[in-house]
Amino acid sequence: NLFNSLNILYENSINNPMICVEIGSFEGKGSLLIADKLCKNKDSKLYCIDPLDNKYVKDNTNLSFWDNVCNGQKDRFYYNTKNHSNIILLEGTSDEMISKIEDNTINFAYVDGDHSPEQVYKDAINILPKMKSNSIILFDDYEFNINNVKTSIGIDKFLSEIEDKYELLFKKYQLAIRIK
């Protein structure tokens, strides 16, 4: 889970300024974990990218259970993050919002948005130029497999294309890399 992964990656809380990005923020509970661990410095920021729609996946009627879970998520996000002025919501899809972040500025990225292999791959490709040297990308749900939708396919494709530009830190249900 995110809490354990952050503790493995960052043994101590970070007091230096950090720029972090979370793709897929849902109701902000993961955002709080990231902010509390990595964004203690007054100049730190956590950009949360999410459309915060009331639907899990647009135009997919087979996932009505998840649509119910997502209903009201925007209100819950604001309620959960209201005491963290360093959490900045970029409301929209990752394809739209990643471009708003400057290149070579991010210290940590957490990718937990659309779990389709195609979108996870696009998120990784789009976030890469934004990452600083020695920064970390943490992919959630590496082993996700529902209805033969496998997040790992997109992540593995990305990793094969940047083979010499990263160091694998761990690969379990979550996968973490350090950008060289």
XYZ file of C-alpha atoms in Angstrom:
180
model
C 0.000 0.000 0.000
C 0.989 3.641 -0.376
C 1.863 4.166 3.299
C 4.289 1.226 3.334
C 5.834 2.153 -0.010
C 6.469 5.741 1.091
C 8.144 4.467 4.261
C 10.378 2.140 2.228
C 11.292 4.846 -0.290
C 11.721 7.646 2.235
C 12.839 6.332 5.612
C 12.418 9.741 7.207
C 9.987 12.522 6.485
C 11.389 14.983 3.994
C 12.014 18.494 5.276
C 13.535 19.827 2.044
C 11.251 21.460 -0.532
C 9.618 18.767 -2.680
C 7.407 18.965 -5.736
C 5.157 15.910 -5.912
C 2.447 14.809 -8.321
C -0.344 12.333 -7.755
C -2.185 11.099 -10.840
C -5.514 9.764 -9.637
C -6.386 11.344 -6.302
C -9.937 10.060 -5.783
C -11.072 11.436 -2.412
C -7.655 12.644 -1.245
C -6.690 10.018 1.314
C -3.531 9.060 -0.582
C -2.866 12.763 -1.089
C -2.747 13.217 2.675
C -0.217 10.390 3.053
C 2.041 11.930 0.412
C 1.706 15.460 1.796
C 2.358 14.365 5.376
C 5.444 12.333 4.422
C 7.020 14.403 1.641
C 5.631 17.945 1.769
C 6.521 19.184 5.246
C 8.573 22.128 3.986
C 6.525 25.314 3.494
C 7.732 25.502 -0.124
C 6.693 21.933 -0.958
C 3.715 21.269 -3.211
C 1.601 18.261 -4.099
C -0.237 18.558 -7.411
C -3.246 16.227 -7.489
C -4.454 15.399 -10.982
C -7.947 13.943 -11.266
C -11.155 14.775 -13.152
C -13.089 13.938 -9.947
C -16.056 12.802 -12.031
C -18.955 10.942 -10.508
C -18.250 8.030 -12.850
C -15.420 5.522 -12.519
C -14.960 5.080 -16.261
C -16.969 7.147 -18.721
C -19.295 5.233 -21.047
C -18.858 1.931 -19.224
C -22.148 0.682 -17.834
C -20.653 -2.525 -16.408
C -19.002 -0.741 -13.512
C -22.007 0.797 -11.761
C -20.702 -0.320 -8.345
C -17.604 1.829 -8.844
C -19.713 4.690 -10.176
C -21.527 4.682 -6.822
C -18.192 4.743 -4.985
C -17.050 7.711 -7.087
C -20.266 9.677 -6.604
C -19.424 12.706 -4.443
C -15.669 12.176 -4.565
C -14.958 15.840 -5.342
C -16.656 16.994 -2.131
C -14.799 14.309 -0.176
C -11.480 15.361 -1.752
C -11.981 18.989 -0.689
C -13.137 17.964 2.788
C -10.178 15.619 3.329
C -7.532 18.048 2.055
C -8.937 21.331 3.400
C -6.188 21.722 6.032
C -3.324 21.278 3.540
C -2.659 24.498 1.644
C 0.218 22.811 -0.203
C -2.163 20.361 -1.936
C -3.136 21.822 -5.305
C -5.890 20.207 -7.352
C -5.446 20.175 -11.116
C -8.955 19.097 -12.042
C -9.050 17.285 -15.354
C -7.584 14.257 -17.049
C -3.901 13.504 -16.767
C -3.569 14.012 -20.536
C -4.805 17.591 -20.059
C -3.126 18.468 -16.770
C 0.411 17.036 -16.828
C 1.391 19.636 -19.426
C 0.687 22.395 -16.870
C 3.676 21.255 -14.793
C 7.139 22.520 -15.729
C 9.736 20.094 -17.052
C 12.455 18.865 -14.685
C 10.679 19.967 -11.488
C 9.121 16.866 -9.909
C 10.824 14.948 -7.092
C 8.121 12.283 -6.660
C 5.232 11.066 -8.812
C 2.538 8.602 -7.799
C 0.686 7.094 -10.768
C -2.704 5.694 -9.712
C -5.138 7.001 -12.327
C -6.849 5.142 -15.162
C -5.640 1.540 -14.880
C -5.856 0.639 -18.564
C -2.447 -0.345 -19.979
C -2.721 2.363 -22.644
C -3.388 5.170 -20.173
C -0.831 4.056 -17.594
C 1.743 4.036 -20.400
C 0.677 7.526 -21.537
C 0.817 8.834 -17.960
C 4.350 7.483 -17.570
C 5.527 8.894 -20.909
C 3.933 12.277 -20.158
C 5.334 12.552 -16.619
C 8.895 11.497 -17.504
C 10.112 14.893 -18.842
C 8.718 16.545 -15.715
C 10.887 14.407 -13.409
C 14.164 15.642 -11.933
C 17.265 13.494 -11.957
C 17.235 11.139 -8.939
C 13.448 11.464 -8.590
C 11.063 8.585 -7.934
C 8.001 7.350 -9.815
C 5.739 4.992 -7.875
C 3.168 3.044 -9.888
C 0.207 1.678 -7.965
C -1.576 -1.564 -8.807
C 1.212 -3.087 -10.915
C -0.462 -6.487 -10.527
C -3.985 -5.140 -11.232
C -5.929 -7.582 -13.411
C -9.691 -7.234 -13.725
C -11.504 -8.466 -16.840
C -8.045 -9.054 -18.355
C -7.129 -5.370 -18.003
C -3.524 -5.531 -16.776
C -1.862 -2.339 -15.620
C 1.525 -4.087 -15.787
C 1.383 -4.212 -19.603
C 1.545 -0.411 -19.856
C 4.168 -0.077 -17.124
C 6.373 -2.792 -18.638
C 6.143 -1.154 -22.079
C 7.257 2.163 -20.570
C 10.133 0.556 -18.675
C 11.357 -1.286 -21.781
C 11.551 2.037 -23.631
C 13.576 3.819 -20.939
C 15.722 0.829 -20.009
C 18.952 2.751 -19.340
C 17.301 5.765 -17.672
C 16.013 4.247 -14.443
C 16.863 2.028 -11.492
C 14.234 -0.445 -10.274
C 13.701 0.071 -6.537
C 11.043 -2.589 -5.992
C 8.384 -4.512 -7.862
C 5.486 -5.928 -5.881
C 1.849 -4.875 -6.109
C 3.363 -1.410 -6.444
C 6.438 -0.719 -8.560
C 8.970 2.044 -7.877
C 11.775 3.398 -10.038
C 14.413 6.078 -9.576
C 15.043 8.250 -12.625
C 18.761 8.579 -13.388
